Structures are given as C-alpha cells and as structure tokens.
mmCIF file of C-alpha atoms in Angstrom:
data_model
loop_
_atom_site.group_PDB
_atom_site.id
_atom_site.type_symbol
_atom_site.label_atom_id
_atom_site.label_comp_id
_atom_site.label_asym_id
_atom_site.label_seq_id
_atom_site.Cartn_x
_atom_site.Cartn_y
_atom_site.Cartn_z
ATOM 1 C CA UNK A 175 5.373 -20.603 -49.424
ATOM 2 C CA UNK A 176 6.370 -21.968 -53.383
ATOM 3 C CA UNK A 177 3.655 -23.887 -55.383
ATOM 4 C CA UNK A 178 6.253 -24.662 -58.719
ATOM 5 C CA UNK A 179 4.242 -25.500 -61.512
ATOM 6 C CA UNK A 180 4.977 -29.247 -61.822
ATOM 7 C CA UNK A 181 5.455 -30.134 -65.295
ATOM 8 C CA UNK A 182 3.802 -34.104 -66.717
ATOM 9 C CA UNK A 183 4.969 -35.684 -69.652
ATOM 10 C CA UNK A 184 3.535 -35.971 -72.980
ATOM 11 C CA UNK A 185 2.785 -39.581 -73.135
ATOM 12 C CA UNK A 186 0.342 -38.490 -69.891
ATOM 13 C CA UNK A 187 -0.816 -35.067 -71.810
ATOM 14 C CA UNK A 188 -1.939 -37.335 -74.807
ATOM 15 C CA UNK A 189 -3.566 -40.081 -72.654
ATOM 16 C CA UNK A 190 -5.398 -37.248 -71.072
ATOM 17 C CA UNK A 191 -5.705 -35.938 -73.898
ATOM 18 C CA UNK A 192 -7.735 -39.246 -75.971
ATOM 19 C CA UNK A 193 -9.733 -39.710 -72.885
ATOM 20 C CA UNK A 194 -10.772 -35.776 -72.445
ATOM 21 C CA UNK A 195 -11.939 -36.432 -76.001
ATOM 22 C CA UNK A 196 -13.950 -40.025 -75.733
ATOM 23 C CA UNK A 197 -15.796 -38.230 -72.495
ATOM 24 C CA UNK A 198 -16.930 -35.433 -74.546
ATOM 25 C CA UNK A 199 -18.035 -37.582 -77.146
ATOM 26 C CA UNK A 200 -20.523 -39.177 -75.191
ATOM 27 C CA UNK A 201 -21.548 -36.201 -72.852
ATOM 28 C CA UNK A 202 -24.833 -34.386 -72.719
ATOM 29 C CA UNK A 203 -24.498 -30.671 -72.718
ATOM 30 C CA UNK A 204 -24.262 -28.888 -69.603
ATOM 31 C CA UNK A 205 -27.806 -27.741 -67.994
ATOM 32 C CA UNK A 206 -28.505 -23.693 -67.102
ATOM 33 C CA UNK A 207 -31.270 -25.000 -64.685
ATOM 34 C CA UNK A 208 -33.807 -22.125 -64.101
ATOM 35 C CA UNK A 209 -33.426 -18.704 -64.262
ATOM 36 C CA UNK A 210 -36.131 -17.103 -62.270
ATOM 37 C CA UNK A 211 -35.990 -13.266 -60.775
ATOM 38 C CA UNK A 212 -33.660 -12.834 -57.425
ATOM 39 C CA UNK A 213 -35.375 -14.447 -55.121
ATOM 40 C CA UNK A 214 -32.305 -15.252 -52.247
ATOM 41 C CA UNK A 215 -31.868 -12.914 -49.069
ATOM 42 C CA UNK A 216 -30.312 -9.004 -49.586
ATOM 43 C CA UNK A 217 -26.630 -10.014 -47.647
ATOM 44 C CA UNK A 218 -23.820 -7.444 -46.898
ATOM 45 C CA UNK A 219 -20.786 -7.126 -49.930
ATOM 46 C CA UNK A 220 -18.765 -9.323 -48.774
ATOM 47 C CA UNK A 221 -21.694 -12.492 -48.942
ATOM 48 C CA UNK A 222 -22.131 -10.532 -52.366
ATOM 49 C CA UNK A 223 -18.714 -11.724 -53.645
ATOM 50 C CA UNK A 224 -18.739 -15.090 -52.219
ATOM 51 C CA UNK A 225 -22.258 -15.611 -53.779
ATOM 52 C CA UNK A 226 -20.578 -14.671 -57.531
ATOM 53 C CA UNK A 227 -17.316 -16.870 -56.682
ATOM 54 C CA UNK A 228 -19.621 -19.526 -56.553
ATOM 55 C CA UNK A 229 -21.873 -19.315 -59.198
ATOM 56 C CA UNK A 230 -18.606 -18.707 -61.629
ATOM 57 C CA UNK A 231 -16.448 -22.057 -59.691
ATOM 58 C CA UNK A 232 -19.936 -23.715 -60.032
ATOM 59 C CA UNK A 233 -20.815 -23.034 -64.174
ATOM 60 C CA UNK A 234 -17.274 -22.488 -65.730
ATOM 61 C CA UNK A 235 -14.057 -24.013 -63.556
ATOM 62 C CA UNK A 236 -13.219 -27.315 -64.497
ATOM 63 C CA UNK A 237 -10.191 -29.530 -64.538
ATOM 64 C CA UNK A 238 -8.352 -29.203 -67.805
ATOM 65 C CA UNK A 239 -7.853 -32.492 -69.825
ATOM 66 C CA UNK A 240 -9.455 -34.465 -66.534
ATOM 67 C CA UNK A 241 -6.499 -33.405 -63.999
ATOM 68 C CA UNK A 242 -7.581 -32.116 -61.504
ATOM 69 C CA UNK A 243 -4.983 -29.939 -60.343
ATOM 70 C CA UNK A 244 -5.093 -27.903 -63.979
ATOM 71 C CA UNK A 245 -7.862 -25.705 -64.314
ATOM 72 C CA UNK A 246 -9.222 -23.628 -66.203
ATOM 73 C CA UNK A 247 -12.413 -21.177 -66.868
ATOM 74 C CA UNK A 248 -15.050 -22.777 -69.139
ATOM 75 C CA UNK A 249 -15.359 -19.511 -71.283
ATOM 76 C CA UNK A 250 -19.562 -19.972 -72.147
ATOM 77 C CA UNK A 251 -22.079 -21.458 -69.860
ATOM 78 C CA UNK A 252 -24.126 -23.431 -70.938
ATOM 79 C CA UNK A 253 -20.865 -25.162 -72.523
ATOM 80 C CA UNK A 254 -21.101 -26.837 -75.052
ATOM 81 C CA UNK A 255 -19.343 -30.499 -76.074
ATOM 82 C CA UNK A 256 -16.004 -27.616 -77.687
ATOM 83 C CA UNK A 257 -16.192 -25.965 -74.335
ATOM 84 C CA UNK A 258 -16.412 -28.349 -71.923
ATOM 85 C CA UNK A 259 -13.148 -29.525 -73.757
ATOM 86 C CA UNK A 260 -10.736 -26.722 -72.881
ATOM 87 C CA UNK A 261 -9.134 -27.782 -76.089
ATOM 88 C CA UNK A 262 -10.911 -24.728 -78.097
ATOM 89 C CA UNK A 263 -10.744 -21.285 -78.706
ATOM 90 C CA UNK A 264 -7.538 -20.532 -75.917
ATOM 91 C CA UNK A 265 -8.918 -16.881 -74.082
ATOM 92 C CA UNK A 266 -5.530 -16.211 -72.291
ATOM 93 C CA UNK A 267 -6.228 -12.777 -70.470
ATOM 94 C CA UNK A 268 -9.377 -14.149 -69.591
ATOM 95 C CA UNK A 269 -8.270 -16.920 -67.464
ATOM 96 C CA UNK A 270 -5.296 -14.158 -65.721
ATOM 97 C CA UNK A 271 -8.319 -12.093 -64.887
ATOM 98 C CA UNK A 272 -10.527 -15.515 -63.599
ATOM 99 C CA UNK A 273 -6.703 -16.861 -61.466
ATOM 100 C CA UNK A 274 -6.832 -13.051 -60.278
ATOM 101 C CA UNK A 275 -10.622 -12.869 -58.738
ATOM 102 C CA UNK A 276 -9.721 -16.328 -57.167
ATOM 103 C CA UNK A 277 -7.236 -14.009 -55.366
ATOM 104 C CA UNK A 278 -9.369 -11.975 -54.716
ATOM 105 C CA UNK A 279 -11.694 -14.210 -53.365
ATOM 106 C CA UNK A 280 -8.748 -16.462 -50.929
ATOM 107 C CA UNK A 281 -7.340 -12.821 -50.109
ATOM 108 C CA UNK A 282 -10.551 -11.392 -48.840
ATOM 109 C CA UNK A 283 -10.825 -14.767 -46.765
ATOM 110 C CA UNK A 284 -8.092 -17.612 -46.814
ATOM 111 C CA UNK A 285 -9.258 -21.176 -47.222
ATOM 112 C CA UNK A 286 -7.468 -24.534 -48.260
ATOM 113 C CA UNK A 287 -9.687 -24.492 -50.860
ATOM 114 C CA UNK A 288 -9.038 -21.235 -52.207
ATOM 115 C CA UNK A 289 -5.669 -21.554 -52.211
ATOM 116 C CA UNK A 290 -5.771 -24.109 -54.254
ATOM 117 C CA UNK A 291 -8.353 -23.180 -56.498
ATOM 118 C CA UNK A 292 -5.694 -20.068 -56.950
ATOM 119 C CA UNK A 293 -2.779 -22.591 -58.021
ATOM 120 C CA UNK A 294 -4.770 -24.842 -60.100
ATOM 121 C CA UNK A 295 -5.760 -22.154 -62.337
ATOM 122 C CA UNK A 296 -1.941 -20.858 -62.847
ATOM 123 C CA UNK A 297 -1.035 -24.432 -63.676
ATOM 124 C CA UNK A 298 -3.632 -24.837 -66.228
ATOM 125 C CA UNK A 299 -2.941 -21.132 -67.860
ATOM 126 C CA UNK A 300 0.701 -22.586 -68.076
ATOM 127 C CA UNK A 301 0.059 -26.587 -69.591
ATOM 128 C CA UNK A 302 -2.668 -25.195 -71.668
ATOM 129 C CA UNK A 303 -0.475 -22.088 -73.035
ATOM 130 C CA UNK A 304 1.868 -24.584 -74.778
ATOM 131 C CA UNK A 305 4.794 -22.145 -75.066
ATOM 132 C CA UNK A 306 5.495 -21.864 -71.356
ATOM 133 C CA UNK A 307 4.005 -18.243 -69.357
ATOM 134 C CA UNK A 308 4.515 -16.054 -72.376
ATOM 135 C CA UNK A 309 2.712 -15.201 -75.330
ATOM 136 C CA UNK A 310 3.367 -13.023 -77.506
ATOM 137 C CA UNK A 311 0.587 -10.270 -76.762
ATOM 138 C CA UNK A 312 1.941 -7.327 -74.102
ATOM 139 C CA UNK A 313 -1.446 -7.510 -73.018
ATOM 140 C CA UNK A 314 -2.183 -11.117 -72.252
ATOM 141 C CA UNK A 315 1.410 -11.340 -70.410
ATOM 142 C CA UNK A 316 1.387 -8.222 -68.346
ATOM 143 C CA UNK A 317 -2.789 -9.195 -66.860
ATOM 144 C CA UNK A 318 -0.873 -12.433 -65.706
ATOM 145 C CA UNK A 319 2.588 -10.848 -64.148
ATOM 146 C CA UNK A 320 -0.038 -8.152 -62.621
ATOM 147 C CA UNK A 321 -2.537 -11.662 -60.974
ATOM 148 C CA UNK A 322 1.123 -13.951 -60.217
ATOM 149 C CA UNK A 323 2.553 -11.221 -58.483
ATOM 150 C CA UNK A 324 -0.356 -10.065 -56.381
ATOM 151 C CA UNK A 325 -0.422 -14.527 -55.338
ATOM 152 C CA UNK A 326 3.264 -13.718 -53.920
ATOM 153 C CA UNK A 327 2.759 -10.540 -52.092
ATOM 154 C CA UNK A 328 -0.838 -11.201 -50.677
ATOM 155 C CA UNK A 329 -1.049 -15.057 -50.835
ATOM 156 C CA UNK A 330 2.625 -16.291 -50.615
ATOM 157 C CA UNK A 331 2.383 -18.518 -53.376
ATOM 158 C CA UNK A 332 4.642 -18.410 -55.993
ATOM 159 C CA UNK A 333 5.724 -20.162 -59.413
ATOM 160 C CA UNK A 334 9.104 -20.258 -59.703
ATOM 161 C CA UNK A 335 10.032 -18.620 -62.723
ATOM 162 C CA UNK A 336 7.115 -17.044 -63.839
ATOM 163 C CA UNK A 337 7.302 -13.932 -62.226
ATOM 164 C CA UNK A 338 10.691 -13.170 -63.444
ATOM 165 C CA UNK A 339 9.731 -14.728 -67.647
ATOM 166 C CA UNK A 340 6.908 -12.302 -67.890
ATOM 167 C CA UNK A 341 8.695 -9.388 -66.730
ATOM 168 C CA UNK A 342 11.639 -10.198 -69.080
ATOM 169 C CA UNK A 343 9.083 -10.706 -71.964
ATOM 170 C CA UNK A 344 7.487 -7.199 -70.845
ATOM 171 C CA UNK A 345 11.013 -5.783 -71.304
ATOM 172 C CA UNK A 346 12.366 -6.862 -74.140
ATOM 173 C CA UNK A 347 8.577 -5.487 -75.961
ATOM 174 C CA UNK A 348 9.544 -2.212 -75.493
ATOM 175 C CA UNK A 349 10.463 0.172 -78.678
ATOM 176 C CA UNK A 350 13.309 3.278 -78.083
ATOM 177 C CA UNK A 351 11.985 4.647 -80.992
ATOM 178 C CA UNK A 352 8.056 5.030 -79.378
ATOM 179 C CA UNK A 353 8.620 5.167 -76.063
ATOM 180 C CA UNK A 354 5.969 2.408 -75.395
ATOM 181 C CA UNK A 355 5.152 -1.219 -76.077
ATOM 182 C CA UNK A 356 3.121 -2.993 -78.628
ATOM 183 C CA UNK A 357 -0.256 -4.578 -79.099
ATOM 184 C CA UNK A 358 1.730 -7.665 -79.760
ATOM 185 C CA UNK A 359 5.742 -8.814 -81.056
ATOM 186 C CA UNK A 360 5.808 -7.604 -84.323
ATOM 187 C CA UNK A 361 2.518 -5.138 -84.353
ATOM 188 C CA UNK A 362 2.369 -1.468 -85.188
ATOM 189 C CA UNK A 363 -0.428 -0.601 -82.482
ATOM 190 C CA UNK A 364 0.562 1.172 -79.626
ATOM 191 C CA UNK A 365 -2.483 0.549 -77.524
ATOM 192 C CA UNK A 366 -3.954 1.680 -74.388
ATOM 193 C CA UNK A 367 -5.146 -1.583 -73.463
ATOM 194 C CA UNK A 368 -1.263 -3.025 -73.606
ATOM 195 C CA UNK A 369 0.030 -0.150 -72.495
ATOM 196 C CA UNK A 370 -1.494 0.455 -68.447
ATOM 197 C CA UNK A 371 -1.219 -3.526 -67.371
ATOM 198 C CA UNK A 372 1.803 -3.546 -68.692
ATOM 199 C CA UNK A 373 2.698 -0.291 -66.785
ATOM 200 C CA UNK A 374 1.207 -1.726 -63.370
ATOM 201 C CA UNK A 375 3.142 -4.876 -63.850
ATOM 202 C CA UNK A 376 6.736 -3.190 -64.307
ATOM 203 C CA UNK A 377 5.701 -1.041 -60.827
ATOM 204 C CA UNK A 378 4.935 -3.495 -58.742
ATOM 205 C CA UNK A 379 8.282 -5.115 -60.307
ATOM 206 C CA UNK A 380 10.397 -2.419 -58.904
ATOM 207 C CA UNK A 381 10.922 -0.939 -62.601
ATOM 208 C CA UNK A 382 9.271 2.591 -62.333
ATOM 209 C CA UNK A 383 10.961 4.652 -64.621
ATOM 210 C CA UNK A 384 9.528 2.016 -67.905
ATOM 211 C CA UNK A 385 6.119 1.802 -66.242
ATOM 212 C CA UNK A 386 6.949 6.376 -65.746
ATOM 213 C CA UNK A 387 7.827 6.198 -69.084
ATOM 214 C CA UNK A 388 4.356 4.225 -69.997
ATOM 215 C CA UNK A 389 2.100 6.675 -68.021
ATOM 216 C CA UNK A 390 3.372 9.762 -69.643
ATOM 217 C CA UNK A 391 2.293 7.881 -73.331
ATOM 218 C CA UNK A 392 -0.871 7.600 -72.812
ATOM 219 C CA UNK A 393 -0.753 10.922 -70.822
ATOM 220 C CA UNK A 394 0.630 12.855 -74.035
ATOM 221 C CA UNK A 395 -0.129 10.340 -77.099
ATOM 222 C CA UNK A 396 -3.385 9.247 -76.006
ATOM 223 C CA UNK A 397 -5.293 11.538 -73.966
ATOM 224 C CA UNK A 398 -8.499 12.784 -75.540
ATOM 225 C CA UNK A 399 -7.546 16.972 -74.469
ATOM 226 C CA UNK A 400 -11.293 18.094 -74.644
ATOM 227 C CA UNK A 401 -12.784 14.999 -73.055
ATOM 228 C CA UNK A 402 -10.272 13.494 -70.294
ATOM 229 C CA UNK A 403 -10.519 10.491 -71.530
ATOM 230 C CA UNK A 404 -7.870 8.514 -72.667
ATOM 231 C CA UNK A 405 -8.056 6.812 -76.451
ATOM 232 C CA UNK A 406 -7.498 3.345 -77.380
ATOM 233 C CA UNK A 407 -4.519 3.685 -79.373
ATOM 234 C CA UNK A 408 -1.617 5.121 -82.294
ATOM 235 C CA UNK A 409 -0.355 3.300 -85.264
ATOM 236 C CA UNK A 410 3.432 3.814 -85.483
ATOM 237 C CA UNK A 411 4.994 4.784 -87.798
ATOM 238 C CA UNK A 412 2.465 7.344 -88.395
ATOM 239 C CA UNK A 413 0.880 8.488 -85.861
ATOM 240 C CA UNK A 414 -3.382 7.156 -87.157
ATOM 241 C CA UNK A 415 -4.818 7.051 -83.722
ATOM 242 C CA UNK A 416 -7.877 4.908 -82.845
ATOM 243 C CA UNK A 417 -9.943 7.309 -80.982
ATOM 244 C CA UNK A 418 -12.095 4.644 -79.369
ATOM 245 C CA UNK A 419 -13.171 5.410 -76.154
ATOM 246 C CA UNK A 420 -13.856 2.028 -74.089
ATOM 247 C CA UNK A 421 -14.039 1.907 -70.188
ATOM 248 C CA UNK A 422 -11.178 -0.439 -69.937
ATOM 249 C CA UNK A 423 -8.593 2.390 -71.207
ATOM 250 C CA UNK A 424 -9.815 4.504 -68.212
ATOM 251 C CA UNK A 425 -9.203 1.435 -65.892
ATOM 252 C CA UNK A 426 -5.753 0.964 -66.816
ATOM 253 C CA UNK A 427 -4.624 4.501 -66.515
ATOM 254 C CA UNK A 428 -6.351 4.458 -63.717
ATOM 255 C CA UNK A 429 -4.492 1.549 -62.557
ATOM 256 C CA UNK A 430 -1.156 2.715 -63.821
ATOM 257 C CA UNK A 431 -0.934 6.361 -62.589
ATOM 258 C CA UNK A 432 -2.210 5.790 -58.661
ATOM 259 C CA UNK A 433 0.389 2.637 -58.705
ATOM 260 C CA UNK A 434 2.730 5.456 -59.822
ATOM 261 C CA UNK A 435 1.895 7.901 -57.336
ATOM 262 C CA UNK A 436 1.648 5.098 -54.229
ATOM 263 C CA UNK A 437 5.275 3.886 -54.880
ATOM 264 C CA UNK A 438 7.172 7.400 -56.322
ATOM 265 C CA UNK A 439 4.587 10.065 -54.216
ATOM 266 C CA UNK A 440 4.902 12.238 -57.502
ATOM 267 C CA UNK A 441 2.449 14.641 -57.103
ATOM 268 C CA UNK A 442 1.350 14.681 -61.099
ATOM 269 C CA UNK A 443 0.233 10.902 -60.655
ATOM 270 C CA UNK A 444 -2.674 11.403 -58.445
ATOM 271 C CA UNK A 445 -3.552 14.940 -60.610
ATOM 272 C CA UNK A 446 -3.791 12.861 -63.675
ATOM 273 C CA UNK A 447 -5.552 9.616 -61.993
ATOM 274 C CA UNK A 448 -8.038 12.022 -60.216
ATOM 275 C CA UNK A 449 -8.686 14.017 -63.706
ATOM 276 C CA UNK A 450 -9.679 10.208 -65.848
ATOM 277 C CA UNK A 451 -12.068 9.347 -62.664
ATOM 278 C CA UNK A 452 -14.115 13.205 -62.767
ATOM 279 C CA UNK A 453 -13.759 12.495 -66.155
ATOM 280 C CA UNK A 454 -15.454 8.891 -66.261
ATOM 281 C CA UNK A 455 -17.572 9.934 -63.479
ATOM 282 C CA UNK A 456 -18.858 12.414 -66.412
ATOM 283 C CA UNK A 457 -19.130 10.570 -69.837
ATOM 284 C CA UNK A 458 -19.015 7.005 -68.726
ATOM 285 C CA UNK A 459 -21.735 6.171 -65.825
ATOM 286 C CA UNK A 460 -25.099 6.495 -66.286
ATOM 287 C CA UNK A 461 -26.595 7.458 -62.264
ATOM 288 C CA UNK A 462 -23.208 6.920 -61.237
ATOM 289 C CA UNK A 463 -23.254 3.109 -62.336
ATOM 290 C CA UNK A 464 -20.437 2.647 -64.753
ATOM 291 C CA UNK A 465 -21.645 1.918 -68.535
ATOM 292 C CA UNK A 466 -22.571 -1.222 -70.411
ATOM 293 C CA UNK A 467 -20.360 -2.774 -72.534
ATOM 294 C CA UNK A 468 -20.907 -6.298 -74.220
ATOM 295 C CA UNK A 469 -20.576 -9.424 -74.380
ATOM 296 C CA UNK A 470 -17.253 -11.399 -75.688
ATOM 297 C CA UNK A 471 -14.115 -8.885 -74.293
ATOM 298 C CA UNK A 472 -15.822 -6.105 -74.081
ATOM 299 C CA UNK A 473 -17.521 -8.217 -71.331
ATOM 300 C CA UNK A 474 -14.286 -7.496 -68.877
ATOM 301 C CA UNK A 475 -14.418 -3.808 -69.139
ATOM 302 C CA UNK A 476 -16.931 -2.773 -67.073
ATOM 303 C CA UNK A 477 -14.981 -4.547 -64.291
ATOM 304 C CA UNK A 478 -11.521 -3.972 -64.905
ATOM 305 C CA UNK A 479 -12.831 -0.066 -64.464
ATOM 306 C CA UNK A 480 -13.482 -1.115 -61.119
ATOM 307 C CA UNK A 481 -11.106 -3.056 -60.217
ATOM 308 C CA UNK A 482 -8.948 0.069 -60.392
ATOM 309 C CA UNK A 483 -11.562 2.634 -58.923
ATOM 310 C CA UNK A 484 -11.046 0.950 -56.583
ATOM 311 C CA UNK A 485 -7.632 0.784 -56.329
ATOM 312 C CA UNK A 486 -7.599 4.466 -56.606
ATOM 313 C CA UNK A 487 -10.354 5.342 -53.770
ATOM 314 C CA UNK A 488 -7.719 2.772 -51.267
ATOM 315 C CA UNK A 489 -4.166 4.237 -52.635
ATOM 316 C CA UNK A 490 -5.439 8.237 -52.912
ATOM 317 C CA UNK A 491 -8.720 8.334 -51.159
ATOM 318 C CA UNK A 492 -10.485 9.110 -53.771
ATOM 319 C CA UNK A 493 -14.337 9.320 -53.371
ATOM 320 C CA UNK A 494 -15.450 9.573 -56.631
ATOM 321 C CA UNK A 495 -13.652 6.549 -57.689
ATOM 322 C CA UNK A 496 -15.606 5.345 -54.453
ATOM 323 C CA UNK A 497 -18.839 5.917 -55.209
ATOM 324 C CA UNK A 498 -19.106 4.675 -58.679
ATOM 325 C CA UNK A 499 -17.417 1.449 -57.645
ATOM 326 C CA UNK A 500 -20.325 1.617 -54.465
ATOM 327 C CA UNK A 501 -23.553 2.445 -57.446
ATOM 328 C CA UNK A 502 -22.454 -0.069 -59.532
ATOM 329 C CA UNK A 503 -22.369 -2.775 -57.322
ATOM 330 C CA UNK A 504 -25.335 -1.734 -55.991
ATOM 331 C CA UNK A 505 -27.132 -1.854 -59.111
ATOM 332 C CA UNK A 506 -25.056 -5.298 -60.592
ATOM 333 C CA UNK A 507 -26.523 -6.885 -57.609
ATOM 334 C CA UNK A 508 -30.052 -5.193 -57.216
ATOM 335 C CA UNK A 509 -30.658 -6.290 -61.763
ATOM 336 C CA UNK A 510 -29.113 -9.698 -61.315
ATOM 337 C CA UNK A 511 -31.130 -12.497 -62.205
ATOM 338 C CA UNK A 512 -30.614 -16.370 -60.775
ATOM 339 C CA UNK A 513 -30.380 -19.995 -61.434
ATOM 340 C CA UNK A 514 -30.219 -22.195 -58.568
ATOM 341 C CA UNK A 515 -29.855 -20.094 -55.932
ATOM 342 C CA UNK A 516 -26.974 -17.712 -57.353
ATOM 343 C CA UNK A 517 -26.267 -14.924 -59.407
ATOM 344 C CA UNK A 518 -26.486 -14.191 -63.093
ATOM 345 C CA UNK A 519 -25.089 -11.047 -64.069
ATOM 346 C CA UNK A 520 -25.794 -8.415 -67.648
ATOM 347 C CA UNK A 521 -23.504 -6.788 -69.303
ATOM 348 C CA UNK A 522 -25.697 -4.267 -68.387
ATOM 349 C CA UNK A 523 -25.649 -3.308 -64.940
ATOM 350 C CA UNK A 524 -28.644 -0.120 -64.778
ATOM 351 C CA UNK A 525 -31.164 -2.918 -66.420
ATOM 352 C CA UNK A 526 -32.813 -5.820 -65.092
ATOM 353 C CA UNK A 527 -31.521 -9.481 -66.712
ATOM 354 C CA UNK A 528 -35.044 -10.395 -67.694
ATOM 355 C CA UNK A 529 -36.069 -13.730 -67.077
ATOM 356 C CA UNK A 530 -37.396 -15.847 -69.738
ATOM 357 C CA UNK A 531 -41.099 -16.482 -70.109
ATOM 358 C CA UNK A 532 -41.231 -20.183 -69.893
ATOM 359 C CA UNK A 533 -38.437 -21.612 -67.853
ATOM 360 C CA UNK A 534 -35.454 -23.740 -68.886
ATOM 361 C CA UNK A 535 -35.388 -21.499 -72.218
ATOM 362 C CA UNK A 536 -31.808 -20.641 -71.181
ATOM 363 C CA UNK A 537 -30.144 -22.886 -74.055
ATOM 364 C CA UNK A 538 -32.977 -21.021 -76.478
ATOM 365 C CA UNK A 539 -31.265 -17.653 -75.643
ATOM 366 C CA UNK A 540 -27.933 -18.103 -76.148
ATOM 367 C CA UNK A 541 -27.626 -16.302 -79.603
ATOM 368 C CA UNK A 542 -26.214 -12.987 -79.349
ATOM 369 C CA UNK A 543 -29.495 -10.636 -80.053
ATOM 370 C CA UNK A 544 -31.577 -12.610 -77.969
ATOM 371 C CA UNK A 545 -29.328 -12.971 -75.163
ATOM 372 C CA UNK A 546 -28.365 -8.929 -75.656
ATOM 373 C CA UNK A 547 -32.331 -8.223 -75.486
ATOM 374 C CA UNK A 548 -32.715 -9.615 -72.148
ATOM 375 C CA UNK A 549 -29.419 -8.603 -70.622
ATOM 376 C CA UNK A 550 -28.055 -11.999 -70.239
ATOM 377 C CA UNK A 551 -24.738 -13.608 -71.159
ATOM 378 C CA UNK A 552 -23.582 -16.682 -71.210
ATOM 379 C CA UNK A 553 -20.083 -15.564 -71.401
ATOM 380 C CA UNK A 554 -17.633 -16.002 -68.856
ATOM 381 C CA UNK A 555 -15.714 -12.451 -69.033
ATOM 382 C CA UNK A 556 -19.075 -10.720 -68.317
ATOM 383 C CA UNK A 557 -19.898 -12.654 -65.211
ATOM 384 C CA UNK A 558 -15.954 -11.792 -64.241
ATOM 385 C CA UNK A 559 -16.473 -8.656 -64.416
ATOM 386 C CA UNK A 560 -19.506 -8.709 -61.764
ATOM 387 C CA UNK A 561 -17.487 -10.170 -59.694
ATOM 388 C CA UNK A 562 -14.532 -8.153 -60.388
ATOM 389 C CA UNK A 563 -16.789 -5.234 -59.225
ATOM 390 C CA UNK A 564 -18.109 -7.219 -56.008
ATOM 391 C CA UNK A 565 -14.651 -7.996 -55.067
ATOM 392 C CA UNK A 566 -13.736 -3.775 -55.045
ATOM 393 C CA UNK A 567 -16.864 -3.033 -53.971
ATOM 394 C CA UNK A 568 -15.899 -5.576 -50.279
ATOM 395 C CA UNK A 569 -12.541 -4.171 -50.142
ATOM 396 C CA UNK A 570 -14.092 -0.547 -49.925
ATOM 397 C CA UNK A 571 -16.432 -0.920 -47.259
ATOM 398 C CA UNK A 572 -13.996 -3.229 -45.367
ATOM 399 C CA UNK A 573 -11.821 -0.278 -45.795
ATOM 400 C CA UNK A 574 -14.136 1.703 -44.756
ATOM 401 C CA UNK A 575 -14.369 3.778 -48.055
#
C-alpha cells in the first residue's frame, strides 16, 4: 500500500502557519490534570502497552499547523504555547521513535486509526524537516530509515522514495579512511549513537558488508575490554576516545550484532551480542532493571536498550535479554503514577513516580530539579521510552519468551 507523501503548496503552509500563530496567541496552556497513585486494575502486557500508547497520543500527538493528515509529537507535557505550535525546537530523532512506537502498536493490533497515525506522523516529519527526509545527522537518518523500513515490512505502508533517499544519504556518509560514518556530516566524531542505527538500517536494507564493517568498528575501536561495554565514540584523526557509557550505546550494538547474526548466520555476531548483553546485566541493571537515565535526549536511552534486548531475545533466543526486559517492564508499570486514568512514567523505573502533595501542582513541578526529585518528566522522550519498553515486553510475551 503506497502512502506517498502528498505535498502541499507554499501558500497553504503560510496560511496554516498564520492561522496556527493566531490561535496560539489566544489559546490557554495545556492543563495536566491531577496526578494520582496508580489506581487502575492491573492488566496484561498488551493492555499495558495500549494504555502507554493512549497516554502519549492524548497528551503529545497533535496536528502540524492544524493539518490533520500531518502530525507530530509535542516535546513536553503540559505544553506551553511555543511547544504546542510544533514550530519551536525540532527534534527529528524523537519523532522517528514516536513513529516507530506507533508502528509497534499498529503491528500489535492493526486498526485504521493506528495505520492512519503512522502515515500522518511520517508525513509530519517530512513536512517539518523542511529539507526532505534527510538531514546532516546520521543517527537521525538511521532511526527514520529503521522506522520506515518497519512500516513497509510490517504494515505494507510505503512513502515513495523515502527509504531510497535515506539509504543513499547513509551510504554517502561513509568515510573509507575511518571505516565508519560520523555523528554528522563534516564532523570528526565517530560515535556509537550514529554508527549503531546506521548499521541496523543498512543491514535491513541489504547492505550487509557495510553493516558488518560498522559492527567491527564498534567491537574493535569502542569496546571496553575490561567491562565489555561500548564507549560513546572516538575523534578521528587522533583516536581520542570518549569513554562515557550509555545504555543507548549498548542497545544499538546489541541490535546491530543480532541483526547480522540473523542475516549472515555468522556465530561471531551471536557471541558479540551475548557478551554485551551479559555486560549490561552485570553493570547496567539494578535488581534486573535497566538503570535510570534522565530527561531530554537521554530519556530515550533506556527504551532503546529494551527494544534491542527484545530483538536479541527473539532472534537469538537469549534468555538474559528477555529477563531484563520483563523485569524492567514490571518495575516501570508498578512504579507509574496516573493522570486521568492513564499512566505517567518516570525516568527511573526502579522507584515510584511521586504524587504531589497538593493535587493539580504538576505545572509547578515542571522545572528540572523538582521533576527529577519526584521522578517526574514532562519530556516525550521519557514517556516514549516506557511505551517502547512495554511494546517490547508484549512482543516477548506473545512469542512465549
């Protein structure tokens, strides 16, 4: 089913933008509702994923410039007027993950509304990105390529030349002298957050040789031999390594190695994936639960690790990976709060989301220090991370893991 992005005229965009600005000038800020301790009846993995989806759709997903066929995720909730216009800060890769989670839900139980949402989100990304499907950041483009390939493979939804454009841009970013793609065009930083999703996308698009070289780069250049974990990146030329350890980096490395193990049958990739999974269990979990990140960009890190742990459990039958996902999902669900009957997740899945002492005070807790101390987050990234986790938990349970 070809759902080609249909263009709209510059005049219509200007008219819609003017209308949106006029509306936001008189609109009231989005209200949060009252945060309560969890009170709904406990439910199975599918119902939990469904409720996480509903929460994000109701709080975050809005039309771009009032055009119903073009949607994006508001980056914070409750949203101020700038955020609600969707014309402020542009976060391409958050939107790619929102699209990917929407694909999860549509694949779990296909409905016309869910498929339409996938289409509208992809169109929203294309329209808001201005320059087309591509930009200068290889991690951004890798994530969108992964999402659009899944939309085509799982839902039979296509977007014309989108995947071809992204594949071409990722291949053009290759630096033969380094043997990898940089973080962004023209940069000297070759980091796991860009190399990992680029490799996964290329593997799924049939570029196995190039994906294999990216996996080798991560293993030989960025793996810490003492811990078995993957460092953030390296500056080239010069070889200065950023030794920061993120859950994100482990997730995409596991995902890339699992993808190559599945597609090539080479045991080395299965062994590498298993080694990183074991290191994650030992060093990046607390009582079996993925360790906390924070808000903003790092809010997505935990969910990315959970997604690819689930992929490894499914494709490689890795029980350690499955156990981490299940434990994390149980903890995130048990420690949630609720707003109007829908879940609100924290950035730390191991501790409860604190309920304000006075109802209706969410807006006062929106600053970073207060939100952190209460394990609250306004960020779409944190809520997406939990939705991603619960979809992963569902997939594993449905497959008997």
